[in-house]
Coordinates of C-alpha atoms and ligand atoms in Angstrom, one line a residue:
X1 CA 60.3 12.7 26.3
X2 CA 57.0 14.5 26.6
X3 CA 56.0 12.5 23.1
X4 CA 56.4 9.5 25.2
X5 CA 54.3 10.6 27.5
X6 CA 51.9 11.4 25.4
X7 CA 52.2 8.4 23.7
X8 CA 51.5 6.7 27.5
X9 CA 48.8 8.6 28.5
X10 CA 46.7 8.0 25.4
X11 CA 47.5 4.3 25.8
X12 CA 46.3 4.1 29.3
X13 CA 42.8 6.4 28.1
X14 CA 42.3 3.7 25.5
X15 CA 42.6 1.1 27.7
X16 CA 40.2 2.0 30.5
X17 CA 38.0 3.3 28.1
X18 CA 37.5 -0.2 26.7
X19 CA 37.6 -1.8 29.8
X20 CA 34.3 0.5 31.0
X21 CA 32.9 0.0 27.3
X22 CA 33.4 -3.5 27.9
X23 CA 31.8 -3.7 31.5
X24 CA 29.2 -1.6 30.5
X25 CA 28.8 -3.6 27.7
X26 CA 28.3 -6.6 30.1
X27 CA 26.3 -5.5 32.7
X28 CA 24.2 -4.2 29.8
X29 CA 23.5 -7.8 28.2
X30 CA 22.9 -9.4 31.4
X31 CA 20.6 -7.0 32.8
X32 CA 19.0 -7.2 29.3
X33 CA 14.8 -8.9 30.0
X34 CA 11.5 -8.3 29.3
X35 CA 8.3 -9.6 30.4
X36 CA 8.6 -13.2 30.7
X37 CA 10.9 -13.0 33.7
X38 CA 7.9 -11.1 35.6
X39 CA 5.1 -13.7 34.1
X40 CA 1.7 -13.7 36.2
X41 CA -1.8 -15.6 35.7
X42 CA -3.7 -13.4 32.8
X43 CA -6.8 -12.6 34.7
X44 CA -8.6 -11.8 31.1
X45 CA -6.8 -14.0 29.0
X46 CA -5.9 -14.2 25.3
X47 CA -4.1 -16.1 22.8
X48 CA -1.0 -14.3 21.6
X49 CA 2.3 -15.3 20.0
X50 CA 5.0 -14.8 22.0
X51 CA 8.9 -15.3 22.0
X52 CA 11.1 -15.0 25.2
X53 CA 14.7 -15.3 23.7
X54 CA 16.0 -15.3 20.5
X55 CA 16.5 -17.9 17.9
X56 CA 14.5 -19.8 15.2
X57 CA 11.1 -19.8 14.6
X58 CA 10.8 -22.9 16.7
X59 CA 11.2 -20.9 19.6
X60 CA 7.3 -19.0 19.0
X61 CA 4.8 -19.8 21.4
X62 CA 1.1 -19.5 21.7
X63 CA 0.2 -18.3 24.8
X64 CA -2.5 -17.0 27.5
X65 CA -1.7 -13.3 27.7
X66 CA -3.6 -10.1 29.1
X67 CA -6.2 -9.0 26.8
X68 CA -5.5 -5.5 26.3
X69 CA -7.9 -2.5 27.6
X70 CA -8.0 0.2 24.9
X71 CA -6.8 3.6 26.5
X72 CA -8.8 7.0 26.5
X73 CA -7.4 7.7 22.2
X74 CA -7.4 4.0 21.3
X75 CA -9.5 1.2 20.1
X76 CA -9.8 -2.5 20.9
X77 CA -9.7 -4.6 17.7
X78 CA -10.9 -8.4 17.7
X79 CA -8.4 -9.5 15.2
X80 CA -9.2 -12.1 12.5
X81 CA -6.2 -12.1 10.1
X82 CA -2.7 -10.9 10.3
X83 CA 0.6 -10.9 7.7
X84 CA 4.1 -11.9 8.3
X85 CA 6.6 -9.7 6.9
X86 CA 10.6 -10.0 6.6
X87 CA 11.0 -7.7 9.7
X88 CA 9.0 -10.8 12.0
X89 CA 12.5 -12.5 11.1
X90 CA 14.2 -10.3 13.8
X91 CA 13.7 -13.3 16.6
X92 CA 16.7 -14.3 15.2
X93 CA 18.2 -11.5 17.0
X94 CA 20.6 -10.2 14.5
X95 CA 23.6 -8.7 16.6
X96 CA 23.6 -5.8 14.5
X97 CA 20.3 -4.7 15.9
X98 CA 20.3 -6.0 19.4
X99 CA 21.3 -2.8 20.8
X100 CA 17.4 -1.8 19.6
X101 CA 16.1 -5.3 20.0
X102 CA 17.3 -6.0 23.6
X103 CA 21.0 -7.2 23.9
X104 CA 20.3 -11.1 25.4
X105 CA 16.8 -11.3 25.4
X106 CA 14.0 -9.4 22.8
X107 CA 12.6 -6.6 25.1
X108 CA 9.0 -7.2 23.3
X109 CA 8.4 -10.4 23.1
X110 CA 5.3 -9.7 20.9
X111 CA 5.3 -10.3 17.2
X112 CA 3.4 -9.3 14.0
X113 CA 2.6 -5.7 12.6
X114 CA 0.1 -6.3 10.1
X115 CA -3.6 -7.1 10.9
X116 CA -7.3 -6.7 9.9
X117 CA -10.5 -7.1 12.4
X118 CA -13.1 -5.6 13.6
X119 CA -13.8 -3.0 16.5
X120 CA -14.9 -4.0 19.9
X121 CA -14.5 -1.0 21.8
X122 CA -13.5 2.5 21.8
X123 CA -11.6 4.5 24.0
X124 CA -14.1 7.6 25.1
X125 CA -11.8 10.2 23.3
X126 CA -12.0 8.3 19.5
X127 CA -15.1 9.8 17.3
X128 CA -14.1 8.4 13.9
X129 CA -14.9 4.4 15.1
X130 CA -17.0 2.6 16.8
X131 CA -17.4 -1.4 17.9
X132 CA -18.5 -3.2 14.9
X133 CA -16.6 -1.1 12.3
X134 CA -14.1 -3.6 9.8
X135 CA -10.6 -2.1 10.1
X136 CA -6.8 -2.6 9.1
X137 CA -3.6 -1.2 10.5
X138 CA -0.2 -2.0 12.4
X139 CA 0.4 -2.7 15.6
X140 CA 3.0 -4.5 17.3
X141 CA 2.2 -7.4 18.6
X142 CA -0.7 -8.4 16.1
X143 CA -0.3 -12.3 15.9
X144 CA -2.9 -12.4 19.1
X145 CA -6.7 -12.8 19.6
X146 CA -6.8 -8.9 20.1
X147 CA -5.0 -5.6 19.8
X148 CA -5.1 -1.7 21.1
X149 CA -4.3 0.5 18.1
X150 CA -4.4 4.5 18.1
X151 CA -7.3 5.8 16.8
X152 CA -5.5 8.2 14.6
X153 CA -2.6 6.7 13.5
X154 CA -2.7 2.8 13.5
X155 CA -6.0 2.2 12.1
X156 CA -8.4 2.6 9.1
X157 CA -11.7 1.4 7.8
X158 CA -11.4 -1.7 5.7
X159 CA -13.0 -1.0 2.2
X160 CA -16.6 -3.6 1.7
X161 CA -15.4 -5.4 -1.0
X162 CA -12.1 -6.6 0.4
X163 CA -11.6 -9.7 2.4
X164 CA -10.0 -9.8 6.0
X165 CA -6.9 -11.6 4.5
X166 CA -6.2 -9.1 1.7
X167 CA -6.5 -6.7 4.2
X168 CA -4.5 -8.1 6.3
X169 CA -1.7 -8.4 3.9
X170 CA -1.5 -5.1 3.1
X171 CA 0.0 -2.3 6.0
X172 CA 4.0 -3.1 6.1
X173 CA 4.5 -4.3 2.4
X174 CA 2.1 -2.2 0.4
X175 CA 3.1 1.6 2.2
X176 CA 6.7 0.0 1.7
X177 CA 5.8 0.2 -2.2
X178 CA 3.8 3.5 -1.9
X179 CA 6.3 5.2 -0.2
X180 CA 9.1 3.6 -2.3
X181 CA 7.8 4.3 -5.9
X182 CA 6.2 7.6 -4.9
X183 CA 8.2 9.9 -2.3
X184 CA 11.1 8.6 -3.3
X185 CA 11.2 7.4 -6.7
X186 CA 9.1 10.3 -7.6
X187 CA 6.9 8.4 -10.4
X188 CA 4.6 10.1 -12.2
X189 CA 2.8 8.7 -15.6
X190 CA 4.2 8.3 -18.6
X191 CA 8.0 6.1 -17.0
X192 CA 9.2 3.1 -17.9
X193 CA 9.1 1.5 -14.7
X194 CA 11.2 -1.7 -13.8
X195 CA 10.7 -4.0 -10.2
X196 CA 13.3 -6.2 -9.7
X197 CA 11.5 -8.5 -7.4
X198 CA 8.1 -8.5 -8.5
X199 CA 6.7 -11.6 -7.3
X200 CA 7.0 -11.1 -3.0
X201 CA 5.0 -9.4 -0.4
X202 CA 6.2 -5.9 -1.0
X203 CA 7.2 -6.5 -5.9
X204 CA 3.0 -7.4 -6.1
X205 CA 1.7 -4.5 -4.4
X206 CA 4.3 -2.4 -5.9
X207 CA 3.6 -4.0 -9.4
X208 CA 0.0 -2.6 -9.0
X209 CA 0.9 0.8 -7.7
X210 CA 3.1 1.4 -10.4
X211 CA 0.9 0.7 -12.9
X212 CA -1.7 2.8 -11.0
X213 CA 0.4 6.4 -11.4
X214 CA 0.1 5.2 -15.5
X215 CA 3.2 3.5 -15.8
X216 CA 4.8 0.9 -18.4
X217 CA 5.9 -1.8 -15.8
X218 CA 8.8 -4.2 -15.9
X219 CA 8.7 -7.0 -13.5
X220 CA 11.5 -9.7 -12.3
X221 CA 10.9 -13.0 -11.1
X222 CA 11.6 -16.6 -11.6
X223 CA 10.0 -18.7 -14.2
X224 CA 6.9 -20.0 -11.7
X225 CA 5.7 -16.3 -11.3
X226 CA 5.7 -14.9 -14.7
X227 CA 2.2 -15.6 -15.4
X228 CA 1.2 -14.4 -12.2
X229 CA 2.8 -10.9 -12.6
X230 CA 1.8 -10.2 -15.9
X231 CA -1.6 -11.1 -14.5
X232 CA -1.1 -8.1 -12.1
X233 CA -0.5 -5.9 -14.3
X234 CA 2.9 -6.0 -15.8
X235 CA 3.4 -4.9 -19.0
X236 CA 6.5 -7.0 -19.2
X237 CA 8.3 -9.5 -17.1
X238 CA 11.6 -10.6 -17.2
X239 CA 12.7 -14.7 -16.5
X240 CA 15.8 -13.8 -13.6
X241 CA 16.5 -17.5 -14.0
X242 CA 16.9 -17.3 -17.6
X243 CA 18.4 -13.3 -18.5
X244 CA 20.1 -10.4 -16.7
X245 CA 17.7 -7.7 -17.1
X246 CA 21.1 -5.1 -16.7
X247 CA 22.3 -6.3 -20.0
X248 CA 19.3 -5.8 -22.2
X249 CA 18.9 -2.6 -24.4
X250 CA 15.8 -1.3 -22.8
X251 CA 16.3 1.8 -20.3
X252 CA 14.4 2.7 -17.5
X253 CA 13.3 5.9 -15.9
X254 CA 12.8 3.9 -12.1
X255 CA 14.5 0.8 -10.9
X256 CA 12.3 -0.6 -7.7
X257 CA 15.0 -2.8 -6.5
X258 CA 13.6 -5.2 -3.9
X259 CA 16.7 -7.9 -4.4
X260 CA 19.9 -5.8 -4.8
X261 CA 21.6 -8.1 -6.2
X262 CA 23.3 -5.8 -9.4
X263 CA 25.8 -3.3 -8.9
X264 CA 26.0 0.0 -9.2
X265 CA 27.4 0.3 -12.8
X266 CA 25.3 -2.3 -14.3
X267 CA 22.3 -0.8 -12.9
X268 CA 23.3 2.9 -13.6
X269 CA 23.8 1.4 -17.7
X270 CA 20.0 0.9 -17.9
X271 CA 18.5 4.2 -15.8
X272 CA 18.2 7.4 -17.9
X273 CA 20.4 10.1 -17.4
X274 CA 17.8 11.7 -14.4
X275 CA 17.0 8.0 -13.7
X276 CA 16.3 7.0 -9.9
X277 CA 17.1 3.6 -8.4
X278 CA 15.0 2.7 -5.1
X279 CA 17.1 0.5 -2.9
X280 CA 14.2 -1.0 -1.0
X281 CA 15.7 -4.5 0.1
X282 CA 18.1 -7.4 -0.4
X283 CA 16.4 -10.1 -1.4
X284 CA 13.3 -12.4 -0.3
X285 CA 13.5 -12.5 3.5
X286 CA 15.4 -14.3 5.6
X287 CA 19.5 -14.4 6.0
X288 CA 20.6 -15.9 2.6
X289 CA 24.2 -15.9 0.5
X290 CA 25.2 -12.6 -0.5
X291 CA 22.9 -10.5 2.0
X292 CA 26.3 -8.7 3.5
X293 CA 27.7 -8.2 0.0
X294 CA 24.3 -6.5 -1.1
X295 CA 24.6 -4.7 1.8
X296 CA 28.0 -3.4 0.9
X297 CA 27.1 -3.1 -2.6
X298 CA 23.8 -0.8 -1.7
X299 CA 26.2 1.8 0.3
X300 CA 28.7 1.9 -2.5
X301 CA 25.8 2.5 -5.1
X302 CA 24.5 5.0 -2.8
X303 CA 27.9 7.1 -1.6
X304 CA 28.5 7.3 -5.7
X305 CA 25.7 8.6 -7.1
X306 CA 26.5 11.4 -5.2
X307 CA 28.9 12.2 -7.9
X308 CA 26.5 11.6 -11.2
X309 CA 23.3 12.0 -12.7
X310 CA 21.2 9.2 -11.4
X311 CA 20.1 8.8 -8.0
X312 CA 20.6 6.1 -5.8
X313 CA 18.0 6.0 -2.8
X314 CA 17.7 3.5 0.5
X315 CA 14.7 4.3 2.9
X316 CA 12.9 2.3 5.6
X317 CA 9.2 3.0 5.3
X318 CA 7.0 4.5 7.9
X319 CA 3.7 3.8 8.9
X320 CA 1.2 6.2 8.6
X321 CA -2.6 6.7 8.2
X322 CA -2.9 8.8 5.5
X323 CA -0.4 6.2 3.7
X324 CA -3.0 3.6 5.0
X325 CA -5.9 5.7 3.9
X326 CA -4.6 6.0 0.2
X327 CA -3.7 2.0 0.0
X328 CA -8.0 1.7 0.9
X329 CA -8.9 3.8 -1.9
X330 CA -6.8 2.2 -4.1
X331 CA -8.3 -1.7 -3.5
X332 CA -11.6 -0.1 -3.5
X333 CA -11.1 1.1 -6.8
X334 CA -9.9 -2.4 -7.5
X335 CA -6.4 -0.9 -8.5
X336 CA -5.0 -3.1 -6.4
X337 CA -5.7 -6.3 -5.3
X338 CA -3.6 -8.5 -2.8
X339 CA -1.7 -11.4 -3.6
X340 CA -1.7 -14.3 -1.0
X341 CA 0.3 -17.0 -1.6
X342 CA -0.7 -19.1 1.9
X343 CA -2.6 -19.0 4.8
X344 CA -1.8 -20.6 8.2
X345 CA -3.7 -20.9 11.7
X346 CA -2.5 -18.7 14.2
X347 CA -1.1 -21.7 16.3
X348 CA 1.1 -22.7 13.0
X349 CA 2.9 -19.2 13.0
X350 CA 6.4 -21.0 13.6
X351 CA 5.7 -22.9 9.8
X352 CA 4.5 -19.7 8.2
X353 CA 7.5 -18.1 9.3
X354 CA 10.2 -21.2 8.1
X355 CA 8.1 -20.7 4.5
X356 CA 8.7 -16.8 4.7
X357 CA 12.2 -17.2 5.3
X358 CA 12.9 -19.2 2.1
X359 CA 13.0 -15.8 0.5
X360 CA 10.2 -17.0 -2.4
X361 CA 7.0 -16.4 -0.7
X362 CA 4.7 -15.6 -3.7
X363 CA 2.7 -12.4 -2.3
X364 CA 1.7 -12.3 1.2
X365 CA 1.9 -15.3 4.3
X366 CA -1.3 -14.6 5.7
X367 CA -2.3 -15.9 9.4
X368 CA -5.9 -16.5 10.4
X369 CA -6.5 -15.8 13.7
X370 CA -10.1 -15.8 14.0
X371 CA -11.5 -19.0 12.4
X372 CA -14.9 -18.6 13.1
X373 CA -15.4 -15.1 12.3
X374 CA -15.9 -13.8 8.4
X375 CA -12.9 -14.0 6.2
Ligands
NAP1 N1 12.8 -0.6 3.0 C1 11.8 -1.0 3.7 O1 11.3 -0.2 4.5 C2 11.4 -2.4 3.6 C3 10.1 -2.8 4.1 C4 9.7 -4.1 3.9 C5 10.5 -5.0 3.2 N2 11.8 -4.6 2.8 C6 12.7 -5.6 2.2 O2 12.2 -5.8 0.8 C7 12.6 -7.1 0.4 C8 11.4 -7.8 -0.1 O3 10.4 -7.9 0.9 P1 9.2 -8.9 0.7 O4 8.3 -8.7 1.9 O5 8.7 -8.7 -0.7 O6 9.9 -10.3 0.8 P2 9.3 -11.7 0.3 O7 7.9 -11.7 0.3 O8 10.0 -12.7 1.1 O9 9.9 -11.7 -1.2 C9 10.3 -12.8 -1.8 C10 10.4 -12.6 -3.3 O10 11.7 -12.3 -3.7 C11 11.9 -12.8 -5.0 N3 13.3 -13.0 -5.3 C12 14.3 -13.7 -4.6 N4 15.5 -13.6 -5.3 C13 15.2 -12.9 -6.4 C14 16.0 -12.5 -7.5 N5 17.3 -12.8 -7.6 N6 15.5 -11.7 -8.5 C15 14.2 -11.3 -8.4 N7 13.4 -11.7 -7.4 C16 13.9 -12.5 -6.4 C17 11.2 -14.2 -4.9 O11 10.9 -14.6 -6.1 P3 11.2 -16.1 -6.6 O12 10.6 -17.1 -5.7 O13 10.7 -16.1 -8.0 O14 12.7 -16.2 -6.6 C18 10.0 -13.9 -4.0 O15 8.8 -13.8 -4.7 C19 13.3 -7.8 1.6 O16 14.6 -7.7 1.5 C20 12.8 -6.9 2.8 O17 13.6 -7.0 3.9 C21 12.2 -3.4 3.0

């Protein structure tokens, strides 16, 4: 009898707790904006690339915006180029982020990270800057004519003998790489290094980096971008399309795996018994056939190398300007130089993103905002 009961009350707890979860759940989506909804006359316009809703990359718009005023700490950058990265792909609104995104509609309804310009103002706190300076950094919201960027976090002084674009193309995918090979990989001179994925935004930087700690470097990549790896610095590259790197004899002391697309074992048969396999992403960008079974296949490498020798790392990087500040030296030392595969206008975003997302960008998709300003 009081089993039953039991057995009743818990039913009836269930069930109004997933009707509220549900009505919250509602009322949460369809009170879900952002700033199109409250859309007024810019009174200082600019050009920016914006995205109200969700969906393809049809859906981008250039439009007049505010221009932004730089606050007390932050400076006001006239932007001439800016990168795409996988992570512009969220205006697809993948469900599995929209409670961060905004659940109907993107609550910023900016896009771009990456850019390089040059300083217009500074806010009266900033010291280390001042208009005219040539800078790179990331910022949301860079694909526009201008943006406001912390004077001590998103921003550093471009190095002389690098162009806008290459600058441009570096924040997102080359700390990804620094952070990746170096804070968690833990490389130090001397490894047998191998990318698996050295041909995309994040593989060339990480190609170079690698080879800059004094590294013997293995790169993967289709038969189109051998020659171009090995001409960054690769001591050895391996044809995907035409062997298995997890089947050859050689063992490695890092795997930098930007595609994911091996298993646990077969990668654990070709690290070293202290070996450390960097689970950086899933493949080029873009949704594509397998992603959800890499995704499965990344936790199960990572849940059982708890229980051996090797270790099996994921991480998301994170932006920071001493990260930003290393990645300067390094191009000014010319020990790394960026790859950039194309370049679009700013009001052809919406192609630049379609050729992203095939997943076989070669280097970075760079966007020029400011046409008429050195490149
Ligand atoms: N962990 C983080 O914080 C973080 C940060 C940034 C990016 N990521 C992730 O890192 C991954 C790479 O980013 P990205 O910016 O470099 O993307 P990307 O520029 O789109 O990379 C595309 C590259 O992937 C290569 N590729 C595709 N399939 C391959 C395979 N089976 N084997 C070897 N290479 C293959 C392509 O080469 P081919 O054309 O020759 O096939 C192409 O050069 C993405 O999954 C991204 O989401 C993670």
């Amino acid at each position: 009898m009081k089993l039953k009961r039991i057995l009743k009350w818990s039913a009836r707890v269930i069930l109004i707790a997933l009707v509220l979860g549900f009505l919250v759940g509602f009322i949460a989506y369809w009170t879900s904006t952002n700033d199109c909804d409250r859309k007024t006359a810019p009174g200082n316009p600019m050009k920016a690339i914006v995205h109200c809703e969700y969906g393809s990359p049809d859906i981008l718009k250039l439009e007049d915006i505010e221009k932004p005023v730089p606050n007390y700490n932050q400076v006001l950058v006239k932007v001439h180029a800016a990168s795409l990265n996988p992570l512009d792909l969220t205006i697809r609104g993948p469900w599995l982020i929209r409670p961060i995104l905004g659940l109907r509609k993107p609550k910023d309804t900016r896009l771009g990270v990456d850019y390089s310009g040059t300083v217009e103002a500074v806010g009266k706190n900033v010291t280390q800057f001042k208009p005219g300076d040539e800078v790179f950094g990331g910022r949301n919201g860079a694909l526009a004519d201008y943006v406001c960027a912390l004077a001590d976090r998103g921003v550093v002084l471009k190095p002389a003998n690098i162009t806008f674009e290459q600058a441009a193309s570096v924040p997102v995918a080359a700390i990804t790489a620094l952070q990746g090979l170096r804070d968690k990989g833990k490389i130090h001179s001397g490894q047998k290094v191998l990318i698996n994925g050295a041909s995309g935004g994040v593989g060339t930087f990480a190609v170079q980096i690698a080879k800059s700690f004094g590294t013997e470097v293995t790169g993967v990549c289709s038969t189109r971008n051998l020659d171009m790896v090995r001409s960054i610095g690769a001591d050895h590259v391996i044809d995907y399309t035409k062997e298995d790197f997890t089947k050859g004899a050689q063992r490695y002391d890092l795997i930098f795996d930007l595609v994911g697309n091996h298993s646990f074992s077969e990668r654990r048969r070709i690290l070293n018994p202290n070996g450390i396999c960097v689970m950086a992403g899933l493949g080029g960008a873009g949704w594509h056939e397998g992603f959800a079974t890499r995704l499965l296949g990344e936790l199960n490498g990572y849940l059982r190398s708890r229980l051996v020798s090797q270790k099996f790392i994921a991480y998301i990087a994170q932006f920071n300007k001493r990260d930003m500040t290393v990645l300067g030296d390094l191009m000014q030392s010319g020990k790394i130089t960026p790859v950039i595969d194309k370049t679009y206008k700013l009001s052809d975003v919406p192609a630049a993103l379609k050729y992203l997302e095939t997943g076989h960008a070669r280097g970075k998709v760079v966007i020029i905002v400011a046409q008429d300003n050195k490149t």
